[in-house]
Coordinates of C-alpha atoms in Angstrom, one line a residue:
X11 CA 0.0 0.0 0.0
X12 CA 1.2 3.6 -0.2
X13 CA 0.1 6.1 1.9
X14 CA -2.2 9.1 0.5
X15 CA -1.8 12.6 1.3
X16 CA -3.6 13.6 4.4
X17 CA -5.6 16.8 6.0
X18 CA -5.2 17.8 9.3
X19 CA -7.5 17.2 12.1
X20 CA -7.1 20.2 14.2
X21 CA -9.6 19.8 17.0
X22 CA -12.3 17.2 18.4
X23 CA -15.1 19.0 16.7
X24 CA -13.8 18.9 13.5
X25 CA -13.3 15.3 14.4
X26 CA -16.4 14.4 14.5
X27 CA -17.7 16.8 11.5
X28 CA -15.7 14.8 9.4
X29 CA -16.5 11.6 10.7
X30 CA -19.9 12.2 10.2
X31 CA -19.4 13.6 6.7
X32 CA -17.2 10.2 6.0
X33 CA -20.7 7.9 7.8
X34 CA -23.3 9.5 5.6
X35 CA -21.2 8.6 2.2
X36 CA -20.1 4.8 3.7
X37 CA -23.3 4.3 4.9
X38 CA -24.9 4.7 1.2
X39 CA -23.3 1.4 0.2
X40 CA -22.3 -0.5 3.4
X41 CA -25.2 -3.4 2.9
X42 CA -24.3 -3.6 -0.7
X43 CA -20.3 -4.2 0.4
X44 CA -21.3 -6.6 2.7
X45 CA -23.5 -8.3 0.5
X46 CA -21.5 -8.8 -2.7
X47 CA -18.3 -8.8 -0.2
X48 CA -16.4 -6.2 -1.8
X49 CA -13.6 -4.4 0.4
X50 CA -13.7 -1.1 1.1
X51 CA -10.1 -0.4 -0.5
X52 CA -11.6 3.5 -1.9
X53 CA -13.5 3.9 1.3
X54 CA -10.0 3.1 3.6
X55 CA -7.8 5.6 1.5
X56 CA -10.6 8.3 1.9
X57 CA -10.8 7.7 6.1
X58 CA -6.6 7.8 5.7
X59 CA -7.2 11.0 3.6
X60 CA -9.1 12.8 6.1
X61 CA -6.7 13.0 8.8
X62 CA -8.8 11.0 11.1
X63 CA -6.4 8.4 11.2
X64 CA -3.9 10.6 12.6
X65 CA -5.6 12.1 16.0
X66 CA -4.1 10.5 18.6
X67 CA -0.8 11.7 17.2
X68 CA 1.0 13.8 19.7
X69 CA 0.4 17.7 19.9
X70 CA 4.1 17.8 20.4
X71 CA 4.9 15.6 17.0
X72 CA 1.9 17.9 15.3
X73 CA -1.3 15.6 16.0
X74 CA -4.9 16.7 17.2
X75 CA -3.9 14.5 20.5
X76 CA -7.7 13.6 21.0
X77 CA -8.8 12.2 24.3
X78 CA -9.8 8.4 24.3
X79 CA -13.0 9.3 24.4
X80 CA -13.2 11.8 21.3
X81 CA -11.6 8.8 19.5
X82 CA -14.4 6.1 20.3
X83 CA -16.7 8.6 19.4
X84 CA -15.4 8.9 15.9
X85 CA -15.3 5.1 16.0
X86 CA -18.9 5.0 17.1
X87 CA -20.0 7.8 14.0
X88 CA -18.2 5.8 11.3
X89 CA -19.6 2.2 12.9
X90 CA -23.3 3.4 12.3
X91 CA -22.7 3.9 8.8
X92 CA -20.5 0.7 8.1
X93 CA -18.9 -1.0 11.2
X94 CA -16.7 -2.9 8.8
X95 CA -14.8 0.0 8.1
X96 CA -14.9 1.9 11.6
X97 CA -13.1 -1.9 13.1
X98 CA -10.3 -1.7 10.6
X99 CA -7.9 1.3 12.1
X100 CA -9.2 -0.1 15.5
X101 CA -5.8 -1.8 15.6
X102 CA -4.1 1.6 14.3
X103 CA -5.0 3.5 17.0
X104 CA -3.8 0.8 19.7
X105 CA -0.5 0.7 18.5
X106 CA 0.1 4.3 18.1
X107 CA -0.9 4.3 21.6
X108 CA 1.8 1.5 22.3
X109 CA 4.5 3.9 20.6
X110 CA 3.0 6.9 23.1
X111 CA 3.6 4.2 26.1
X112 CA 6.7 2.5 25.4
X113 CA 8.0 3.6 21.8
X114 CA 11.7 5.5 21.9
X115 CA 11.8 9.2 20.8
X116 CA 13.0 8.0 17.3
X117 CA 10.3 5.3 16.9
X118 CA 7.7 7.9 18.0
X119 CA 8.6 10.8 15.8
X120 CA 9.1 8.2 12.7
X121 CA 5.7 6.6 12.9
X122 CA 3.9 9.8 13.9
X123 CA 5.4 11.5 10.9
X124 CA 4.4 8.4 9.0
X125 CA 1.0 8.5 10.2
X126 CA 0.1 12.5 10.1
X127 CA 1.5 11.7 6.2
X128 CA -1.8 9.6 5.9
X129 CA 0.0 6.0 6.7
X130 CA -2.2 3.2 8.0
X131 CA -1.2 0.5 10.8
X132 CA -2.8 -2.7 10.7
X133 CA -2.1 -5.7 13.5
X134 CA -0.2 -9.4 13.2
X135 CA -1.3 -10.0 16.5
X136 CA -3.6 -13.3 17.4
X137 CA -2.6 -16.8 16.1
X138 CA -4.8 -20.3 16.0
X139 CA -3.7 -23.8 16.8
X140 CA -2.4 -22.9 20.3
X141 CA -3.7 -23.9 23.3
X142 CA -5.0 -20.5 24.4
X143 CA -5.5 -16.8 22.2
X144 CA -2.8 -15.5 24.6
X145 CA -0.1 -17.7 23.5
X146 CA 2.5 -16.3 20.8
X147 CA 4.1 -18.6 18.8
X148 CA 5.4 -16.3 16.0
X149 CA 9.8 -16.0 17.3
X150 CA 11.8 -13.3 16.9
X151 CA 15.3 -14.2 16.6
X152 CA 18.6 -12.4 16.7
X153 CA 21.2 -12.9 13.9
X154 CA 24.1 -11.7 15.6
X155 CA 24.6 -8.6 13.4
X156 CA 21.8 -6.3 15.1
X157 CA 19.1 -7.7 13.3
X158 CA 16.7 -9.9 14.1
X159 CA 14.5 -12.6 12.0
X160 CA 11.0 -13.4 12.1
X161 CA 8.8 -16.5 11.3
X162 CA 5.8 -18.0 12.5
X163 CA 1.9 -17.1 11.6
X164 CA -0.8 -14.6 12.2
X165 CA -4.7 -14.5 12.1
X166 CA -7.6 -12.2 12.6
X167 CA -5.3 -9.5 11.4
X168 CA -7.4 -7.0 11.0
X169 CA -7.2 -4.2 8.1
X170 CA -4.1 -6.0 6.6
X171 CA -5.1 -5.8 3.3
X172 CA -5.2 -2.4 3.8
X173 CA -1.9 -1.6 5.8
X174 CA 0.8 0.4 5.1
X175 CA 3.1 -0.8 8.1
X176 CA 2.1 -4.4 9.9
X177 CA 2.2 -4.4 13.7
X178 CA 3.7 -8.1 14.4
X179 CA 3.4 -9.4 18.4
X180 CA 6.2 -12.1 18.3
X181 CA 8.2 -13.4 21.3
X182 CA 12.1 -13.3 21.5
X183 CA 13.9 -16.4 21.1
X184 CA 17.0 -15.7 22.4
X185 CA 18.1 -18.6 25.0
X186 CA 22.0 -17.4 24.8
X187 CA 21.0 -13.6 25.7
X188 CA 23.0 -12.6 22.1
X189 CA 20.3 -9.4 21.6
X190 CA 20.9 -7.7 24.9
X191 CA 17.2 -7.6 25.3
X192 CA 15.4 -8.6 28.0
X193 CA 13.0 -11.6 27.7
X194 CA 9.3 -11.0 26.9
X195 CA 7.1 -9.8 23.7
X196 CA 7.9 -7.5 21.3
X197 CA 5.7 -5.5 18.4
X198 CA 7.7 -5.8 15.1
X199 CA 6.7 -2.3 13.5
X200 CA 6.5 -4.0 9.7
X201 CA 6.4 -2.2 6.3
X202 CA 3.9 -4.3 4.5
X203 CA 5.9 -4.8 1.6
X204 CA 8.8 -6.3 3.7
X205 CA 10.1 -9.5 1.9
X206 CA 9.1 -12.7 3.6
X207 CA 5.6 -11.1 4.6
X208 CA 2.1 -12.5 2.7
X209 CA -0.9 -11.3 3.5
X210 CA -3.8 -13.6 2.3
X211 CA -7.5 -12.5 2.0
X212 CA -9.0 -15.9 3.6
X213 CA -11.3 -14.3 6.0
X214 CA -14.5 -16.2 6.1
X215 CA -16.9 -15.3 8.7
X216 CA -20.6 -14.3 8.9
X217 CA -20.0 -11.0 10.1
X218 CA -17.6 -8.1 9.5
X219 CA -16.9 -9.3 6.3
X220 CA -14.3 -6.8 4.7
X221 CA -12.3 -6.4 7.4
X222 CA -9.6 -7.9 5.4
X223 CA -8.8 -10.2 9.3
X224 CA -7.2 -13.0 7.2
X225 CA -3.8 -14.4 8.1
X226 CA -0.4 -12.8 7.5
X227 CA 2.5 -15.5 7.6
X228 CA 6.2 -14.2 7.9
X229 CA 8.4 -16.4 6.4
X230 CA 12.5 -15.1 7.3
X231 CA 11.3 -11.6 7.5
X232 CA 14.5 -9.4 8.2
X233 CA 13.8 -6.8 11.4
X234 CA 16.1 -4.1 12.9
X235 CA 16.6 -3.5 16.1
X236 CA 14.5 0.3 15.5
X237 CA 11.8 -1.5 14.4
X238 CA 11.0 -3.4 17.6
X239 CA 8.7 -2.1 20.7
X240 CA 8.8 -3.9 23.9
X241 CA 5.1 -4.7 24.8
X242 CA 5.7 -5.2 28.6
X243 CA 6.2 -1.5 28.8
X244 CA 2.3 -0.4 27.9
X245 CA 0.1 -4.3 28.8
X246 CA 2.4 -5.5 31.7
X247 CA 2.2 -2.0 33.6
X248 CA -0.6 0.2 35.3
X249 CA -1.2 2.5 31.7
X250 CA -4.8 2.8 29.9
X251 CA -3.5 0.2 27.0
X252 CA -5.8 -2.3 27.7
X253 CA -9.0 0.1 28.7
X254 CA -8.3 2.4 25.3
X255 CA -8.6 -1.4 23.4
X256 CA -11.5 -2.3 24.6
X257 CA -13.2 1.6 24.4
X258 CA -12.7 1.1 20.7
X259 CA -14.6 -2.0 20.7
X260 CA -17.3 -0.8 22.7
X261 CA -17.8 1.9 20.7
X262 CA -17.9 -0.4 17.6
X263 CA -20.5 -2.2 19.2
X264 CA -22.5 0.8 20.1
X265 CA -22.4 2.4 16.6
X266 CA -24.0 -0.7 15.4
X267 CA -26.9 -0.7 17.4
X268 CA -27.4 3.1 16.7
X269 CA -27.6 2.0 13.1
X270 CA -29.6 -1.1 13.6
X271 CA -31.9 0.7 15.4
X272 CA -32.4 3.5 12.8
X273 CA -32.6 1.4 9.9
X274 CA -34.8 -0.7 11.5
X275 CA -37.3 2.8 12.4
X276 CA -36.6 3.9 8.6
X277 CA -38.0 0.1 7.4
X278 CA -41.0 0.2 9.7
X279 CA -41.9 3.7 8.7
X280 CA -41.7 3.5 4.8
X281 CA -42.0 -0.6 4.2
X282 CA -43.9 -2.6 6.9
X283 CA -47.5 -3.0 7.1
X284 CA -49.2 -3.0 10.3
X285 CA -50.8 -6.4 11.9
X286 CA -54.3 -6.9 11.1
X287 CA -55.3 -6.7 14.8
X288 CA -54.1 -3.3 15.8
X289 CA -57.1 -2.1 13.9
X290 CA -54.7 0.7 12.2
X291 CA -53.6 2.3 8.7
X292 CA -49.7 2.2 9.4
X293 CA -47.0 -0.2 10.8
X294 CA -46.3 3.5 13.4
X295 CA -49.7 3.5 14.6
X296 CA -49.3 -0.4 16.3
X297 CA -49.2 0.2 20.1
X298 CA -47.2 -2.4 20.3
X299 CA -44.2 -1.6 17.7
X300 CA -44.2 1.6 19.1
X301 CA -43.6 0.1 22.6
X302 CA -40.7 -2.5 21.3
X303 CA -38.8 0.5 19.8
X304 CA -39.1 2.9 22.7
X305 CA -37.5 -0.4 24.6
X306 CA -34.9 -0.5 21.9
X307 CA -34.2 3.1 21.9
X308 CA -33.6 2.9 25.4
X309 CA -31.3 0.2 24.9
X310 CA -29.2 2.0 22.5
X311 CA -29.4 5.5 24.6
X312 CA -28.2 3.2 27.7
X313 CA -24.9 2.1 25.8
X314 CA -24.4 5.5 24.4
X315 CA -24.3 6.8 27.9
X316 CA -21.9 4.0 29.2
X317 CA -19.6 4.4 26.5
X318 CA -19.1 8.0 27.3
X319 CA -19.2 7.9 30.8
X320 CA -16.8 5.0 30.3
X321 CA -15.1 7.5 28.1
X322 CA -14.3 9.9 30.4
X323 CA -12.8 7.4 32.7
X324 CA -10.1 6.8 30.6
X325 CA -9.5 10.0 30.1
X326 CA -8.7 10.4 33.2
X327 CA -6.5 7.5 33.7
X328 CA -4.5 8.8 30.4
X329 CA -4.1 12.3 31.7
X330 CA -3.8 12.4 35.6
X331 CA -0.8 12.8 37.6
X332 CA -1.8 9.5 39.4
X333 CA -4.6 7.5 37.0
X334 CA -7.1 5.3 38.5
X335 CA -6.4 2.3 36.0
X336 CA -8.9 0.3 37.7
X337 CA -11.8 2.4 37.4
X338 CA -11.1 2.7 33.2
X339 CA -11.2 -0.9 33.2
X340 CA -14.0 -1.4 35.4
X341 CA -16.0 1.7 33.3
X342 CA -15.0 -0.4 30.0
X343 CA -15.9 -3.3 30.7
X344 CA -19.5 -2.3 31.8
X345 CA -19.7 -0.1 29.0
X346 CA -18.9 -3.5 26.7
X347 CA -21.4 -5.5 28.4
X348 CA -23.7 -3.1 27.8
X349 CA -23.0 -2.2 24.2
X350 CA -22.5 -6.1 23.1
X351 CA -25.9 -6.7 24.8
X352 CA -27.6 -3.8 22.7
X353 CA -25.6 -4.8 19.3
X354 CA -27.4 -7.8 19.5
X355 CA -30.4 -7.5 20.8
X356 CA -31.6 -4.2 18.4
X357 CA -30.2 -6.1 15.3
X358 CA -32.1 -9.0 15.9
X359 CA -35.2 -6.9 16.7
X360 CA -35.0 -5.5 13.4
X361 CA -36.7 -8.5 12.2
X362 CA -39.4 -8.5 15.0
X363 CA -40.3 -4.7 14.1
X364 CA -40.5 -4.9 10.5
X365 CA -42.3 -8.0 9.5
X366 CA -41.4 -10.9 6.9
X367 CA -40.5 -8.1 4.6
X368 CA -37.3 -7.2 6.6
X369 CA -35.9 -10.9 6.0
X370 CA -35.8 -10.5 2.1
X371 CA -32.1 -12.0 0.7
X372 CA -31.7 -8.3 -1.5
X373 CA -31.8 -6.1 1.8
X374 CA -29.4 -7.6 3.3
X375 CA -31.1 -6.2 6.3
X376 CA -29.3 -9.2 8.4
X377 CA -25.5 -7.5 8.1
X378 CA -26.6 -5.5 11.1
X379 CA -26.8 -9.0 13.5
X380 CA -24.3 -10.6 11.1
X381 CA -21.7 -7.8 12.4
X382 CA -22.8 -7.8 16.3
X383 CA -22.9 -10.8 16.9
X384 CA -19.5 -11.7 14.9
X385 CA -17.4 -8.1 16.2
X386 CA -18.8 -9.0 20.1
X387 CA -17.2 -12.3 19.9
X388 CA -13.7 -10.3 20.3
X389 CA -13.3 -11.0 23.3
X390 CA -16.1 -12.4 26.1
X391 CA -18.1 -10.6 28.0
X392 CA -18.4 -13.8 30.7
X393 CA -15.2 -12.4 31.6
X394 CA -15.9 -9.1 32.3
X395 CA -18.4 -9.7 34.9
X396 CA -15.9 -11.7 36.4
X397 CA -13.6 -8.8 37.0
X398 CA -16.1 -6.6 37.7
X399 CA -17.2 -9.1 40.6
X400 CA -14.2 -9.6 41.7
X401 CA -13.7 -6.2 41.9
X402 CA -16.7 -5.3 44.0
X403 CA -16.5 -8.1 46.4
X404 CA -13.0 -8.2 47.0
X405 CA -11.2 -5.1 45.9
X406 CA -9.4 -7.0 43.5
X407 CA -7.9 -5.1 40.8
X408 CA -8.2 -6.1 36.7
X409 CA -5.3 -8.5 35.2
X410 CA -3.0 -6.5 33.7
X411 CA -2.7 -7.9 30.0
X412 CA -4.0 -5.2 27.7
X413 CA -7.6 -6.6 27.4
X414 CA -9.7 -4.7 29.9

């Protein structure tokens, strides 16, 4: 890929005027792209065009430097129109946030130049066949000569297709101690077109179609030393990593029930036809639809809410002197539960509010549920009422491994 010339975001509301701009021209085709599975290759260089892309960049390095929460709410604009699209620089944000944590001076002020020049990240980061998600097979090993070579393969990697640089989680290999590094993970910051990488367009599932999440397999890829970020210092220490994750995905998840939930009022208002024993003219006029979506509005309205109150909360643990990292977790994970339940419950209601005509094969009305219930499968929500629990009950703080 090469990167396209980008604007300038200069503050949060012009943000979000251009996100919302960006949502009302993706939205126009998002079932269609879905449908006929056609990735979004024009629609990513337009988002990477727009500066948006760049806002968490650093004032000091000349980025917007947008709070958390202005981010997931650009996530959430753009996952109303087409969540496909608003998941795919998910991964670019967190790693630009792993540079702000525990990137050198050089790495930060290459990458941030890269990506204020319209550059897009994409992440090599979860693998199948072991015995747990958590385990990272892909090695890094040292050559002796100050560089370093990695093999091993990635799935679910997210926006690859559409990536300028790859962000590669591998573990060092180094029984002898020849790197001088200390043992541990390590994000190989990848050009795309490094030899020895493959990206392959194999992703398959129901939902979230043109993500481009396929696998990416490095076979001898050649790394420098400059190119490697040591993950410990952002996942394995009490930052916001983890809560700024799972923000994203909330939001994600909230933007789609937003759009469920209007496309679903837009159906019933123009298409449906009301049942015989409301004894009315129009679908609008049954008591009863109008009581389902006034429960589904307040569904959506209820994960709004979380999302920015959970928002705000890491804010605060990204800009205070002393951050409360628990309470970011604890806010984001409620504010997932919440939005996962609400993806999927107003996307499958679309079908219960607007008759057997909603479930005709051309609308493709069934890319809404298709997306929750695939994107919500990220990681599970089981989990975070654990913490949560555990949290109230005991005082026990979060896990500290950069998913909650």
């Amino acid at each position: 890929m090469t990167a396209v010339a980008a604007e300038r975001i200069t503050s949060a509301d012009h943000a979000r005027e251009v996100a919302a701009r960006l949502a009302s021209e993706f939205a126009l085709d998002a079932a269609e792209r879905d449908r006929l599975r056609r990735l979004p290759f024009r629609e990513v260089e337009r988002l990477a065009a727009s500066g948006l892309l760049a806002v968490t960049v650093p004032a000091a390095h000349g980025g917007a430097d947008l709070a958390p929460s202005e981010v997931a709410e650009v996530v959430r604009i753009l996952a109303t129109a087409d969540p496909n699209i608003a998941q795919i620089p998910h991964s670019h944000f967190v790693y630009l946030n792993l540079l702000r944590l525990a990137g050198s001076d050089q790495q930060r002020t290459h990458y941030f130049t890269r990506v204020l020049d319209g550059a897009r990240i994409a992440n090599a980061q979860s693998e199948r066949g072991g015995a747990t998600v958590a385990e990272v097979g892909t090695t890094l090993k040292p050559l002796g000569d100050g560089r370093f070579r990695v093999d091993g393969s990635k799935f679910y990697c997210t926006g690859s297709l559409f990536a300028d640089v790859l962000a590669v989680l591998t573990r060092l290999d180094d029984p002898d101690g020849r790197a001088g590094l200390a043992a541990g993970e390590y994000i190989a910051y990848l050009p795309a077109e490094t030899p020895g990488v493959e990206i392959i367009d194999d992703w398959n599932a129901l939902g979230q179609r043109t993500t481009g999440s396929g696998t990416v397999r490095f076979d001898g890829v050649l790394v420098e030393r400059a190119q490697l970020v040591e993950r410990s210092g952002a996942v394995r220490a009490p930052t916001a990593y983890g809560s700024f994750a799972q923000l994203l995905h909330a939001a994600i998840d909230t933007g789609i029930a937003r759009g469920a939930l209007e496309a679903a009022a837009e159906f019933v208002r123009t298409k449906s036809r009301p049942w015989f024993e409301a004894g009315v003219e129009r679908a609008i006029d049954d008591p009863l639809t109008i009581q389902r979506f006034g429960e589904l509005a307040v569904a959506v309205a209820t994960a709004e809410a979380t999302l920015t109150a959970a928002g705000r909360a890491v804010d605060a643990a990204t800009s205070a002197v002393e951050p409360d990292i628990v309470a970011a977790s604890i806010a984001v994970a409620t504010a997932k539960i919440v939005a996962d339940r609400a993806a999927n419950e107003v996307a499958a209601a679309l079908f219960e509010v607007g008759g057997t005509r909603s479930a005709a094969a051309d609308l493709n009305l069934d890319h809404f549920w298709r997306n929750a219930r695939t994107h919500t499968l990220h990681d599970p929500v089981r989990w975070k009422f654990q913490h949560i629990g555990r949290t109230v009950l005991r005082g026990t703080p979060p896990p500290l491994h950069g998913v909650i």
